[in-house]
Amino acid sequence: MTKEAHLLLAHGSRDPEWRLPFEILAADLKAIHPERPIRLCYLELWHPMLTDAIQEEYGRGIRNFRISPLFWSRGRHLREDLPRLVDAVMIPGMHIRIDGPLGLNEEVLRAALTALT
Amino acid sequence: MTKEAHLLLAHGSRDPEWRLPFEILAADLKAIHPERPIRLCYLELWHPMLTDAIQEEYGRGIRNFRISPLFWSRGRHLREDLPRLVDAVMIPGMHIRIDGPLGLNEEVLRAALTALT
Protein backbone atom coordinates (compact mmCIF):
# COMPACT_ATOMS: atom_id res chain seq x y z
CA MET A 1 0.00 0.00 0.00
CA THR A 2 1.27 3.44 -0.89
CA LYS A 3 1.46 5.70 2.11
CA GLU A 4 0.08 9.20 1.76
CA ALA A 5 1.17 12.12 3.94
CA HIS A 6 -1.75 14.26 5.04
CA LEU A 7 -0.76 17.91 5.25
CA LEU A 8 -3.10 20.19 7.18
CA LEU A 9 -2.38 23.62 5.80
CA ALA A 10 -3.24 26.68 7.89
CA HIS A 11 -2.58 30.28 6.90
CA GLY A 12 -0.03 30.84 9.68
CA SER A 13 0.54 33.42 12.39
CA ARG A 14 3.27 34.15 14.92
CA ASP A 15 0.51 34.23 17.54
CA PRO A 16 0.35 30.91 19.48
CA GLU A 17 -3.28 31.57 20.48
CA TRP A 18 -4.24 31.92 16.81
CA ARG A 19 -2.65 28.57 16.00
CA LEU A 20 -4.49 26.74 18.80
CA PRO A 21 -7.54 25.29 16.93
CA PHE A 22 -5.31 24.02 14.12
CA GLU A 23 -3.03 22.30 16.64
CA ILE A 24 -6.08 20.75 18.33
CA LEU A 25 -7.34 19.47 14.96
CA ALA A 26 -3.95 18.00 14.03
CA ALA A 27 -3.54 16.33 17.45
CA ASP A 28 -7.08 14.88 17.35
CA LEU A 29 -6.61 13.57 13.81
CA LYS A 30 -3.26 11.96 14.78
CA ALA A 31 -4.97 10.31 17.77
CA ILE A 32 -7.63 8.81 15.45
CA HIS A 33 -5.12 7.75 12.79
CA PRO A 34 -1.77 7.14 14.53
CA GLU A 35 -0.63 5.11 11.49
CA ARG A 36 -0.89 8.07 9.11
CA PRO A 37 1.84 10.65 8.52
CA ILE A 38 -0.16 13.75 9.48
CA ARG A 39 1.56 17.14 9.46
CA LEU A 40 0.28 20.57 10.42
CA CYS A 41 2.03 23.16 8.28
CA TYR A 42 1.65 26.77 7.26
CA LEU A 43 1.47 28.95 4.17
CA GLU A 44 3.35 31.82 5.82
CA LEU A 45 4.57 33.33 9.10
CA TRP A 46 5.06 30.02 10.94
CA HIS A 47 6.86 26.75 10.57
CA PRO A 48 6.97 24.18 9.22
CA MET A 49 6.15 25.77 5.90
CA LEU A 50 4.21 23.62 3.44
CA THR A 51 7.18 23.03 1.11
CA ASP A 52 9.48 22.06 4.01
CA ALA A 53 6.91 19.55 5.27
CA ILE A 54 6.59 18.04 1.77
CA GLN A 55 10.36 17.80 1.32
CA GLU A 56 10.83 16.21 4.75
CA GLU A 57 8.16 13.59 4.08
CA TYR A 58 9.64 12.99 0.62
CA GLY A 59 12.98 12.34 2.33
CA ARG A 60 11.22 9.67 4.41
CA GLY A 61 10.06 7.93 1.26
CA ILE A 62 6.58 9.44 0.92
CA ARG A 63 5.52 10.09 -2.69
CA ASN A 64 1.78 10.78 -2.22
CA PHE A 65 0.44 13.85 -0.51
CA ARG A 66 -2.98 15.16 0.42
CA ILE A 67 -3.21 18.85 1.29
CA SER A 68 -6.24 19.96 3.32
CA PRO A 69 -6.46 23.76 3.46
CA LEU A 70 -7.70 24.85 6.90
CA PHE A 71 -9.21 27.99 5.39
CA TRP A 72 -12.78 29.28 5.45
CA SER A 73 -12.91 29.76 1.72
CA ARG A 74 -11.07 30.12 -1.55
CA GLY A 75 -9.28 33.40 -1.98
CA ARG A 76 -5.97 34.48 -3.47
CA HIS A 77 -3.98 32.22 -1.09
CA LEU A 78 -5.65 29.04 -2.37
CA ARG A 79 -6.08 30.16 -5.98
CA GLU A 80 -2.57 31.55 -6.52
CA ASP A 81 -0.12 30.97 -3.63
CA LEU A 82 -0.89 27.29 -3.04
CA PRO A 83 -0.62 26.14 -6.70
CA ARG A 84 2.61 28.15 -7.04
CA LEU A 85 4.15 26.43 -3.97
CA VAL A 86 2.97 23.01 -5.15
CA ASP A 87 4.45 23.60 -8.63
CA ALA A 88 7.75 24.67 -7.09
CA VAL A 89 8.11 21.53 -4.95
CA MET A 90 6.71 19.00 -7.44
CA ILE A 91 9.09 16.22 -8.58
CA PRO A 92 8.28 13.49 -11.16
CA GLY A 93 6.73 10.54 -9.35
CA MET A 94 5.21 12.75 -6.67
CA HIS A 95 1.41 12.92 -6.43
CA ILE A 96 -0.30 15.79 -4.67
CA ARG A 97 -4.07 16.11 -4.27
CA ILE A 98 -5.64 19.20 -2.77
CA ASP A 99 -8.95 19.31 -0.84
CA GLY A 100 -11.40 22.19 -1.02
CA PRO A 101 -11.23 24.73 1.82
CA LEU A 102 -12.46 23.33 5.14
CA GLY A 103 -14.98 26.16 5.60
CA LEU A 104 -16.84 25.16 2.43
CA ASN A 105 -17.29 21.59 3.68
CA GLU A 106 -21.01 20.91 4.09
CA GLU A 107 -20.75 19.48 7.63
CA VAL A 108 -18.56 22.35 8.78
CA LEU A 109 -20.98 24.91 7.36
CA ARG A 110 -23.90 23.11 9.01
CA ALA A 111 -22.09 23.04 12.39
CA ALA A 112 -21.29 26.73 12.01
CA LEU A 113 -24.95 27.46 11.35
CA THR A 114 -25.95 25.50 14.46
CA ALA A 115 -23.41 27.44 16.53
CA LEU A 116 -24.94 30.71 15.34
CA THR A 117 -28.60 29.68 15.75
CA MET B 1 -39.20 41.89 24.35
CA THR B 2 -35.95 43.67 23.55
CA LYS B 3 -34.79 42.95 20.06
CA GLU B 4 -31.15 42.04 19.55
CA ALA B 5 -29.30 42.52 16.29
CA HIS B 6 -27.10 39.59 15.42
CA LEU B 7 -23.94 40.73 13.64
CA LEU B 8 -21.96 38.05 11.83
CA LEU B 9 -18.47 39.47 11.63
CA ALA B 10 -16.09 38.16 8.97
CA HIS B 11 -12.57 39.41 8.37
CA GLY B 12 -13.36 40.83 4.95
CA SER B 13 -11.89 40.62 1.47
CA ARG B 14 -12.49 42.34 -1.85
CA ASP B 15 -12.71 38.85 -3.37
CA PRO B 16 -16.35 37.76 -3.87
CA GLU B 17 -15.32 34.08 -3.90
CA TRP B 18 -13.70 34.48 -0.46
CA ARG B 19 -16.88 36.00 0.96
CA LEU B 20 -19.11 33.16 -0.32
CA PRO B 21 -19.30 30.87 2.78
CA PHE B 22 -20.07 33.84 5.02
CA GLU B 23 -22.86 34.95 2.69
CA ILE B 24 -24.25 31.40 2.68
CA LEU B 25 -24.17 31.30 6.51
CA ALA B 26 -25.91 34.66 6.80
CA ALA B 27 -28.58 33.73 4.25
CA ASP B 28 -29.23 30.35 5.91
CA LEU B 29 -29.47 31.94 9.36
CA LYS B 30 -31.91 34.58 8.06
CA ALA B 31 -34.03 31.81 6.51
CA ILE B 32 -34.21 30.03 9.90
CA HIS B 33 -34.88 33.23 11.86
CA PRO B 34 -36.62 35.69 9.53
CA GLU B 35 -37.79 37.67 12.59
CA ARG B 36 -34.26 38.49 13.74
CA PRO B 37 -32.20 41.45 12.52
CA ILE B 38 -29.22 39.48 11.18
CA ARG B 39 -26.39 41.34 9.46
CA LEU B 40 -23.24 40.10 7.79
CA CYS B 41 -20.49 42.67 8.27
CA TYR B 42 -16.74 42.96 8.00
CA LEU B 43 -13.73 44.05 10.02
CA GLU B 44 -11.91 45.41 6.98
CA LEU B 45 -11.75 45.53 3.18
CA TRP B 46 -15.49 45.09 2.57
CA HIS B 47 -18.77 46.64 3.50
CA PRO B 48 -20.79 47.04 5.56
CA MET B 49 -18.10 47.57 8.20
CA LEU B 50 -19.00 46.44 11.71
CA THR B 51 -19.41 49.96 13.08
CA ASP B 52 -21.64 51.04 10.17
CA ALA B 53 -23.88 48.01 10.72
CA ILE B 54 -24.17 48.81 14.45
CA GLN B 55 -24.96 52.46 13.78
CA GLU B 56 -27.59 51.57 11.16
CA GLU B 57 -29.32 49.11 13.49
CA TYR B 58 -29.09 51.66 16.31
CA GLY B 59 -30.87 54.13 14.02
CA ARG B 60 -33.65 51.55 13.64
CA GLY B 61 -34.09 51.44 17.42
CA ILE B 62 -31.91 48.43 18.24
CA ARG B 63 -29.98 48.74 21.52
CA ASN B 64 -28.78 45.15 22.00
CA PHE B 65 -26.19 43.53 19.82
CA ARG B 66 -24.60 40.12 19.55
CA ILE B 67 -21.38 39.90 17.57
CA SER B 68 -20.38 36.44 16.28
CA PRO B 69 -16.84 36.49 14.89
CA LEU B 70 -16.64 34.19 11.85
CA PHE B 71 -12.96 33.58 12.53
CA TRP B 72 -11.09 30.33 13.11
CA SER B 73 -9.49 31.54 16.30
CA ARG B 74 -8.52 34.42 18.50
CA GLY B 75 -5.64 36.50 17.20
CA ARG B 76 -4.82 40.18 17.10
CA HIS B 77 -8.03 41.02 15.19
CA LEU B 78 -10.30 39.69 17.95
CA ARG B 79 -8.07 40.63 20.89
CA GLU B 80 -7.28 44.20 19.81
CA ASP B 81 -9.16 45.44 16.73
CA LEU B 82 -12.65 44.23 17.72
CA PRO B 83 -12.65 45.70 21.28
CA ARG B 84 -11.28 48.97 19.88
CA LEU B 85 -14.10 49.19 17.33
CA VAL B 86 -16.73 48.25 19.92
CA ASP B 87 -15.40 50.90 22.34
CA ALA B 88 -15.50 53.52 19.59
CA VAL B 89 -19.15 52.87 18.70
CA MET B 90 -20.48 52.23 22.23
CA ILE B 91 -23.17 54.62 23.50
CA PRO B 92 -24.77 54.56 27.00
CA GLY B 93 -27.78 52.24 26.90
CA MET B 94 -26.25 50.06 24.22
CA HIS B 95 -25.43 46.44 25.08
CA ILE B 96 -22.98 44.44 23.04
CA ARG B 97 -22.06 40.82 23.71
CA ILE B 98 -19.35 39.07 21.77
CA ASP B 99 -19.19 35.33 21.04
CA GLY B 100 -16.00 33.32 20.92
CA PRO B 101 -14.53 32.69 17.47
CA LEU B 102 -16.60 30.26 15.39
CA GLY B 103 -13.63 27.96 14.74
CA LEU B 104 -13.24 27.25 18.47
CA ASN B 105 -16.86 26.12 18.76
CA GLU B 106 -16.89 22.44 19.76
CA GLU B 107 -19.36 21.36 17.06
CA VAL B 108 -17.46 23.21 14.35
CA LEU B 109 -14.17 21.65 15.46
CA ARG B 110 -15.81 18.20 15.49
CA ALA B 111 -17.25 18.70 11.99
CA ALA B 112 -13.83 19.87 10.79
CA LEU B 113 -12.25 16.73 12.24
CA THR B 114 -14.83 14.55 10.47
CA ALA B 115 -14.13 16.36 7.19
CA LEU B 116 -10.42 15.60 7.56
CA THR B 117 -10.79 11.96 8.68
Coordinates of C-alpha atoms in Angstrom, one line a residue, chain A residues 4-112:
Chain A
E4 CA 0.1 9.2 1.8
A5 CA 1.2 12.1 3.9
H6 CA -1.8 14.3 5.0
L7 CA -0.8 17.9 5.3
L8 CA -3.1 20.2 7.2
L9 CA -2.4 23.6 5.8
A10 CA -3.2 26.7 7.9
H11 CA -2.6 30.3 6.9
G12 CA 0.0 30.8 9.7
S13 CA 0.5 33.4 12.4
R14 CA 3.3 34.2 14.9
D15 CA 0.5 34.2 17.5
P16 CA 0.4 30.9 19.5
E17 CA -3.3 31.6 20.5
W18 CA -4.2 31.9 16.8
R19 CA -2.6 28.6 16.0
L20 CA -4.5 26.7 18.8
P21 CA -7.5 25.3 16.9
F22 CA -5.3 24.0 14.1
E23 CA -3.0 22.3 16.6
I24 CA -6.1 20.8 18.3
L25 CA -7.3 19.5 15.0
A26 CA -4.0 18.0 14.0
A27 CA -3.5 16.3 17.5
D28 CA -7.1 14.9 17.4
L29 CA -6.6 13.6 13.8
K30 CA -3.3 12.0 14.8
A31 CA -5.0 10.3 17.8
I32 CA -7.6 8.8 15.5
H33 CA -5.1 7.8 12.8
P34 CA -1.8 7.1 14.5
E35 CA -0.6 5.1 11.5
R36 CA -0.9 8.1 9.1
P37 CA 1.8 10.6 8.5
I38 CA -0.2 13.8 9.5
R39 CA 1.6 17.1 9.5
L40 CA 0.3 20.6 10.4
C41 CA 2.0 23.2 8.3
Y42 CA 1.7 26.8 7.3
L43 CA 1.5 29.0 4.2
E44 CA 3.3 31.8 5.8
L45 CA 4.6 33.3 9.1
W46 CA 5.1 30.0 10.9
H47 CA 6.9 26.7 10.6
P48 CA 7.0 24.2 9.2
M49 CA 6.1 25.8 5.9
L50 CA 4.2 23.6 3.4
T51 CA 7.2 23.0 1.1
D52 CA 9.5 22.1 4.0
A53 CA 6.9 19.5 5.3
I54 CA 6.6 18.0 1.8
Q55 CA 10.4 17.8 1.3
E56 CA 10.8 16.2 4.8
E57 CA 8.2 13.6 4.1
Y58 CA 9.6 13.0 0.6
G59 CA 13.0 12.3 2.3
R60 CA 11.2 9.7 4.4
G61 CA 10.1 7.9 1.3
I62 CA 6.6 9.4 0.9
R63 CA 5.5 10.1 -2.7
N64 CA 1.8 10.8 -2.2
F65 CA 0.4 13.9 -0.5
R66 CA -3.0 15.2 0.4
I67 CA -3.2 18.8 1.3
S68 CA -6.2 20.0 3.3
P69 CA -6.5 23.8 3.5
L70 CA -7.7 24.8 6.9
F71 CA -9.2 28.0 5.4
W72 CA -12.8 29.3 5.4
S73 CA -12.9 29.8 1.7
R74 CA -11.1 30.1 -1.6
G75 CA -9.3 33.4 -2.0
R76 CA -6.0 34.5 -3.5
H77 CA -4.0 32.2 -1.1
L78 CA -5.6 29.0 -2.4
R79 CA -6.1 30.2 -6.0
E80 CA -2.6 31.5 -6.5
D81 CA -0.1 31.0 -3.6
L82 CA -0.9 27.3 -3.0
P83 CA -0.6 26.1 -6.7
R84 CA 2.6 28.2 -7.0
L85 CA 4.1 26.4 -4.0
V86 CA 3.0 23.0 -5.2
D87 CA 4.5 23.6 -8.6
A88 CA 7.8 24.7 -7.1
V89 CA 8.1 21.5 -4.9
M90 CA 6.7 19.0 -7.4
I91 CA 9.1 16.2 -8.6
P92 CA 8.3 13.5 -11.2
G93 CA 6.7 10.5 -9.3
M94 CA 5.2 12.7 -6.7
H95 CA 1.4 12.9 -6.4
I96 CA -0.3 15.8 -4.7
R97 CA -4.1 16.1 -4.3
I98 CA -5.6 19.2 -2.8
D99 CA -8.9 19.3 -0.8
G100 CA -11.4 22.2 -1.0
P101 CA -11.2 24.7 1.8
L102 CA -12.5 23.3 5.1
G103 CA -15.0 26.2 5.6
L104 CA -16.8 25.2 2.4
N105 CA -17.3 21.6 3.7
E106 CA -21.0 20.9 4.1
E107 CA -20.8 19.5 7.6
V108 CA -18.6 22.4 8.8
L109 CA -21.0 24.9 7.4
R110 CA -23.9 23.1 9.0
A111 CA -22.1 23.0 12.4
A112 CA -21.3 26.7 12.0

